[in-house]
PDB file of C-alpha atoms in Angstrom:
ATOM      1  CA  PHE C   1      76.726 -23.611  73.813  1.00 56.00           C
ATOM      2  CA  ASP C   2      80.166 -22.764  74.528  1.00 74.00           C
ATOM      3  CA  HIS C   3      81.159 -23.003  78.261  1.00 84.00           C
ATOM      4  CA  SER C   4      84.709 -21.958  77.614  1.00 87.00           C
ATOM      5  CA  ALA C   5      83.759 -18.619  76.068  1.00 83.00           C
ATOM      6  CA  LEU C   6      81.446 -17.812  79.139  1.00 83.00           C
ATOM      7  CA  ARG C   7      84.072 -18.787  81.414  1.00 88.00           C
ATOM      8  CA  SER C   8      86.487 -16.311  79.541  1.00 89.00           C
ATOM      9  CA  ASN C   9      83.757 -13.682  79.591  1.00 87.00           C
ATOM     10  CA  LEU C  10      83.225 -14.198  83.376  1.00 86.00           C
ATOM     11  CA  THR C  11      86.925 -13.676  83.911  1.00 89.00           C
ATOM     12  CA  ALA C  12      87.138 -10.751  81.589  1.00 90.00           C
ATOM     13  CA  ALA C  13      84.083  -9.324  83.575  1.00 89.00           C
ATOM     14  CA  SER C  14      85.724 -10.116  86.982  1.00 89.00           C
ATOM     15  CA  ALA C  15      89.002  -8.197  85.900  1.00 91.00           C
ATOM     16  CA  ASN C  16      86.787  -5.433  84.528  1.00 88.00           C
ATOM     17  CA  GLU C  17      84.885  -5.442  88.077  1.00 91.00           C
ATOM     18  CA  ASP C  18      88.317  -5.317  89.848  1.00 90.00           C
ATOM     19  CA  ALA C  19      89.499  -2.399  87.572  1.00 92.00           C
ATOM     20  CA  LEU C  20      86.217  -0.501  87.956  1.00 92.00           C
ATOM     21  CA  SER C  21      86.335  -1.001  91.916  1.00 91.00           C
ATOM     22  CA  ALA C  22      89.948   0.170  92.031  1.00 94.00           C
ATOM     23  CA  ALA C  23      89.014   3.172  89.700  1.00 93.00           C
ATOM     24  CA  ASN C  24      85.902   3.776  91.897  1.00 92.00           C
ATOM     25  CA  LYS C  25      88.071   3.823  94.942  1.00 95.00           C
ATOM     26  CA  ALA C  26      90.516   6.294  93.282  1.00 94.00           C
ATOM     27  CA  LEU C  27      87.545   8.348  92.318  1.00 94.00           C
ATOM     28  CA  LEU C  28      86.109   8.486  95.805  1.00 94.00           C
ATOM     29  CA  GLY C  29      89.623   9.474  97.036  1.00 94.00           C
ATOM     30  CA  ASP C  30      89.596  12.196  94.534  1.00 93.00           C
ATOM     31  CA  VAL C  31      86.029  13.272  95.554  1.00 94.00           C
ATOM     32  CA  ALA C  32      87.159  13.320  99.293  1.00 95.00           C
ATOM     33  CA  ALA C  33      90.145  15.423  98.556  1.00 95.00           C
ATOM     34  CA  GLY C  34      87.935  17.669  96.470  1.00 93.00           C
ATOM     35  CA  GLU C  35      85.421  18.104  99.326  1.00 95.00           C
ATOM     36  CA  VAL C  36      88.323  19.172 101.607  1.00 96.00           C
ATOM     37  CA  GLN C  37      89.540  21.491  98.992  1.00 95.00           C
ATOM     38  CA  LEU C  38      85.965  22.889  98.409  1.00 94.00           C
ATOM     39  CA  SER C  39      85.450  23.295 102.300  1.00 93.00           C
ATOM     40  CA  ALA C  40      88.808  25.192 102.637  1.00 94.00           C
ATOM     41  CA  LEU C  41      87.647  27.373  99.539  1.00 95.00           C
ATOM     42  CA  ARG C  42      84.329  27.976 101.191  1.00 95.00           C
ATOM     43  CA  ASP C  43      85.981  28.853 104.426  1.00 95.00           C
ATOM     44  CA  ARG C  44      88.271  31.406 102.459  1.00 94.00           C
ATOM     45  CA  LEU C  45      85.345  32.878 100.370  1.00 94.00           C
ATOM     46  CA  THR C  46      83.284  33.183 103.691  1.00 94.00           C
ATOM     47  CA  ALA C  47      86.290  35.211 105.243  1.00 94.00           C
ATOM     48  CA  SER C  48      86.743  37.216 101.986  1.00 93.00           C
ATOM     49  CA  LEU C  49      83.007  37.965 102.066  1.00 92.00           C
ATOM     50  CA  SER C  50      82.923  39.160 105.735  1.00 94.00           C
ATOM     51  CA  ALA C  51      86.188  41.252 104.978  1.00 94.00           C
ATOM     52  CA  ALA C  52      84.459  42.875 101.815  1.00 93.00           C
ATOM     53  CA  GLU C  53      81.353  43.803 103.901  1.00 94.00           C
ATOM     54  CA  ALA C  54      83.509  45.201 106.504  1.00 94.00           C
ATOM     55  CA  ASN C  55      85.348  47.185 103.741  1.00 92.00           C
ATOM     56  CA  GLY C  56      81.918  48.221 102.315  1.00 93.00           C
ATOM     57  CA  ASP C  57      80.865  49.535 105.735  1.00 94.00           C
ATOM     58  CA  ALA C  58      83.967  51.410 106.150  1.00 94.00           C
ATOM     59  CA  LEU C  59      83.613  52.779 102.579  1.00 93.00           C
ATOM     60  CA  ALA C  60      80.123  53.887 103.262  1.00 94.00           C
ATOM     61  CA  ALA C  61      80.990  55.604 106.528  1.00 95.00           C
ATOM     62  CA  ALA C  62      83.969  57.307 104.674  1.00 94.00           C
ATOM     63  CA  ASN C  63      81.376  58.286 101.844  1.00 93.00           C
ATOM     64  CA  LYS C  64      79.136  59.657 104.347  1.00 95.00           C
ATOM     65  CA  ALA C  65      81.864  61.781 105.937  1.00 94.00           C
ATOM     66  CA  LEU C  66      83.107  62.952 102.521  1.00 94.00           C
ATOM     67  CA  ALA C  67      79.463  63.717 101.553  1.00 94.00           C
ATOM     68  CA  ALA C  68      79.230  65.891 104.570  1.00 94.00           C
ATOM     69  CA  ASP C  69      82.786  67.558 103.962  1.00 94.00           C
ATOM     70  CA  VAL C  70      81.439  68.198 100.276  1.00 93.00           C
ATOM     71  CA  ALA C  71      78.421  69.965 101.752  1.00 93.00           C
ATOM     72  CA  ALA C  72      80.316  71.969 104.063  1.00 94.00           C
ATOM     73  CA  GLY C  73      82.606  72.944 101.346  1.00 90.00           C
ATOM     74  CA  ALA C  74      79.727  73.885  98.914  1.00 91.00           C
ATOM     75  CA  GLU C  75      78.337  75.935 101.613  1.00 91.00           C
ATOM     76  CA  ARG C  76      81.653  77.527 102.384  1.00 88.00           C
ATOM     77  CA  LEU C  77      82.185  78.232  98.644  1.00 86.00           C
ATOM     78  CA  THR C  78      78.611  79.945  98.664  1.00 87.00           C
ATOM     79  CA  THR C  79      79.698  81.967 101.500  1.00 85.00           C
ATOM     80  CA  LEU C  80      83.108  82.860  99.935  1.00 81.00           C
ATOM     81  CA  GLN C  81      81.214  83.756  96.822  1.00 83.00           C
ATOM     82  CA  PHE C  82      78.754  85.961  98.755  1.00 81.00           C
ATOM     83  CA  ASP C  83      81.653  87.423 100.564  1.00 81.00           C
ATOM     84  CA  HIS C  84      83.637  87.842  97.276  1.00 82.00           C
ATOM     85  CA  SER C  85      80.584  89.748  95.962  1.00 85.00           C
ATOM     86  CA  ALA C  86      80.366  91.845  99.051  1.00 85.00           C
ATOM     87  CA  LEU C  87      84.006  92.581  99.015  1.00 84.00           C
ATOM     88  CA  ARG C  88      83.804  93.461  95.353  1.00 87.00           C
ATOM     89  CA  SER C  89      80.976  95.705  96.131  1.00 89.00           C
ATOM     90  CA  ASN C  90      82.763  97.450  98.950  1.00 88.00           C
ATOM     91  CA  LEU C  91      85.888  97.943  96.730  1.00 89.00           C
ATOM     92  CA  THR C  92      83.518  99.552  94.267  1.00 92.00           C
ATOM     93  CA  ALA C  93      82.064 101.641  96.814  1.00 92.00           C
ATOM     94  CA  ALA C  94      85.698 102.473  98.407  1.00 92.00           C
ATOM     95  CA  SER C  95      87.050 103.447  94.793  1.00 92.00           C
ATOM     96  CA  ALA C  96      83.793 105.772  94.475  1.00 94.00           C
ATOM     97  CA  ASN C  97      84.730 107.184  97.967  1.00 92.00           C
ATOM     98  CA  GLU C  98      88.330 107.585  96.925  1.00 93.00           C
ATOM     99  CA  ASP C  99      87.531 109.468  93.843  1.00 93.00           C
ATOM    100  CA  ALA C 100      85.112 111.736  96.022  1.00 94.00           C
ATOM    101  CA  LEU C 101      87.642 112.104  98.383  1.00 93.00           C
ATOM    102  CA  SER C 102      90.354 112.969  95.870  1.00 94.00           C
ATOM    103  CA  ALA C 103      88.008 115.580  94.423  1.00 95.00           C
ATOM    104  CA  ALA C 104      87.370 117.001  97.855  1.00 95.00           C
ATOM    105  CA  ASN C 105      91.113 117.086  98.813  1.00 93.00           C
ATOM    106  CA  LYS C 106      91.859 118.929  95.423  1.00 95.00           C
ATOM    107  CA  ALA C 107      89.118 121.508  96.410  1.00 95.00           C
ATOM    108  CA  LEU C 108      90.540 121.615  99.944  1.00 94.00           C
ATOM    109  CA  LEU C 109      94.076 122.308  98.601  1.00 94.00           C
ATOM    110  CA  GLY C 110      92.656 125.022  96.479  1.00 95.00           C
ATOM    111  CA  ASP C 111      91.069 126.395  99.569  1.00 95.00           C
ATOM    112  CA  VAL C 112      94.300 126.040 101.379  1.00 94.00           C
ATOM    113  CA  ALA C 113      96.117 127.983  98.786  1.00 95.00           C
ATOM    114  CA  ALA C 114      93.527 130.694  98.541  1.00 95.00           C
ATOM    115  CA  GLY C 115      93.595 130.724 102.465  1.00 94.00           C
ATOM    116  CA  GLU C 116      97.369 131.191 102.383  1.00 95.00           C
ATOM    117  CA  VAL C 117      97.040 134.123  99.954  1.00 96.00           C
ATOM    118  CA  GLN C 118      94.414 135.560 102.135  1.00 96.00           C
ATOM    119  CA  LEU C 119      96.723 134.935 105.213  1.00 94.00           C
ATOM    120  CA  SER C 120      99.819 136.596 103.428  1.00 94.00           C
ATOM    121  CA  ALA C 121      97.700 139.653 102.743  1.00 95.00           C
ATOM    122  CA  LEU C 122      96.317 139.641 106.357  1.00 95.00           C
ATOM    123  CA  ARG C 123      99.931 139.181 107.519  1.00 95.00           C
ATOM    124  CA  ASP C 124     100.744 142.393 105.428  1.00 95.00           C
ATOM    125  CA  ARG C 125      97.960 144.456 106.819  1.00 95.00           C
ATOM    126  CA  LEU C 126      98.654 143.288 110.245  1.00 94.00           C
ATOM    127  CA  THR C 127     102.437 144.184 109.766  1.00 95.00           C
ATOM    128  CA  ALA C 128     101.363 147.563 108.513  1.00 95.00           C
ATOM    129  CA  SER C 129      98.820 148.128 111.207  1.00 94.00           C
ATOM    130  CA  LEU C 130     101.598 146.942 113.766  1.00 93.00           C
ATOM    131  CA  SER C 131     103.879 149.613 112.324  1.00 94.00           C
ATOM    132  CA  ALA C 132     101.348 152.235 112.480  1.00 95.00           C
ATOM    133  CA  ALA C 133     100.475 151.171 116.091  1.00 94.00           C
ATOM    134  CA  GLU C 134     104.178 151.432 117.061  1.00 93.00           C
ATOM    135  CA  ALA C 135     104.277 154.832 115.471  1.00 94.00           C
ATOM    136  CA  ASN C 136     101.107 155.807 117.165  1.00 93.00           C
ATOM    137  CA  GLY C 137     102.741 154.334 120.370  1.00 92.00           C
ATOM    138  CA  ASP C 138     105.778 156.670 119.905  1.00 92.00           C
ATOM    139  CA  ALA C 139     103.516 159.610 119.152  1.00 94.00           C
ATOM    140  CA  LEU C 140     101.430 158.994 122.094  1.00 93.00           C
ATOM    141  CA  ALA C 141     104.718 158.427 124.299  1.00 94.00           C
ATOM    142  CA  ALA C 142     105.870 162.015 123.070  1.00 94.00           C
ATOM    143  CA  ALA C 143     102.587 163.452 123.862  1.00 94.00           C
ATOM    144  CA  ASN C 144     102.355 161.773 127.300  1.00 93.00           C
ATOM    145  CA  LYS C 145     105.727 163.318 128.095  1.00 96.00           C
ATOM    146  CA  ALA C 146     104.690 166.637 126.976  1.00 95.00           C
ATOM    147  CA  LEU C 147     101.498 166.434 128.954  1.00 94.00           C
ATOM    148  CA  ALA C 148     103.450 165.317 131.958  1.00 94.00           C
ATOM    149  CA  ALA C 149     105.685 168.218 131.548  1.00 95.00           C
ATOM    150  CA  ASP C 150     102.336 170.552 131.006  1.00 94.00           C
ATOM    151  CA  VAL C 151     100.957 168.849 134.181  1.00 95.00           C
ATOM    152  CA  ALA C 152     104.229 169.522 136.052  1.00 94.00           C
ATOM    153  CA  ALA C 153     104.214 172.864 135.150  1.00 94.00           C
ATOM    154  CA  GLY C 154     100.521 173.266 135.788  1.00 92.00           C
ATOM    155  CA  ALA C 155     100.958 171.797 139.225  1.00 93.00           C
ATOM    156  CA  GLU C 156     103.911 174.082 140.048  1.00 93.00           C
ATOM    157  CA  ARG C 157     101.611 177.113 138.585  1.00 90.00           C
ATOM    158  CA  LEU C 158      98.808 176.017 140.952  1.00 90.00           C
ATOM    159  CA  THR C 159     101.201 175.884 143.915  1.00 88.00           C
ATOM    160  CA  THR C 160     102.471 179.296 143.059  1.00 87.00           C
ATOM    161  CA  LEU C 161      98.828 180.521 142.553  1.00 85.00           C
ATOM    162  CA  GLN C 162      97.855 179.157 145.972  1.00 82.00           C
ATOM    163  CA  PHE C 163     100.727 180.757 147.580  1.00 80.00           C
ATOM    164  CA  ASP C 164      99.908 183.993 145.897  1.00 78.00           C
ATOM    165  CA  HIS C 165      96.305 183.570 146.765  1.00 76.00           C
ATOM    166  CA  SER C 166      97.182 182.970 150.471  1.00 78.00           C
ATOM    167  CA  ALA C 167      99.514 186.017 150.534  1.00 78.00           C
ATOM    168  CA  LEU C 168      96.697 188.237 149.153  1.00 75.00           C
ATOM    169  CA  ARG C 169      94.471 187.192 151.761  1.00 70.00           C
TER     170      ARG C 169
END
């Protein structure tokens, strides 16, 4: 049995053990560094998760507010559509009223024209009546003047008759 071969194998095994031990120490250092990096990564992920949850809450609140705004907008749109429909109906009614008023206005303009013709004829008759009344007034004034002269003559005659009657007595 070769003692020398065993010794040589033992020396090689010891050198391998030293090399494996050094490699193991290096790997343990890498593992420790990896654990430090993993811990830092875990902390960053936890912070990111917390921020993401806060953002999610903020987005949920903003979504809720937006949903309320959309609901209010939909209600306002419905109201505006109803108002628009009512306005269109009112416009149609106003247009019909305008047509009716226009027709009534045309009829009134016809009545006014007829009234102006009647008024002109009435003015002419009144002018003729006024002229006749003035002529009658002139005739009455002349008749009054003549009557006043007759009354004065009658009063003088009465005075004379009273005087004569007195003398006869």
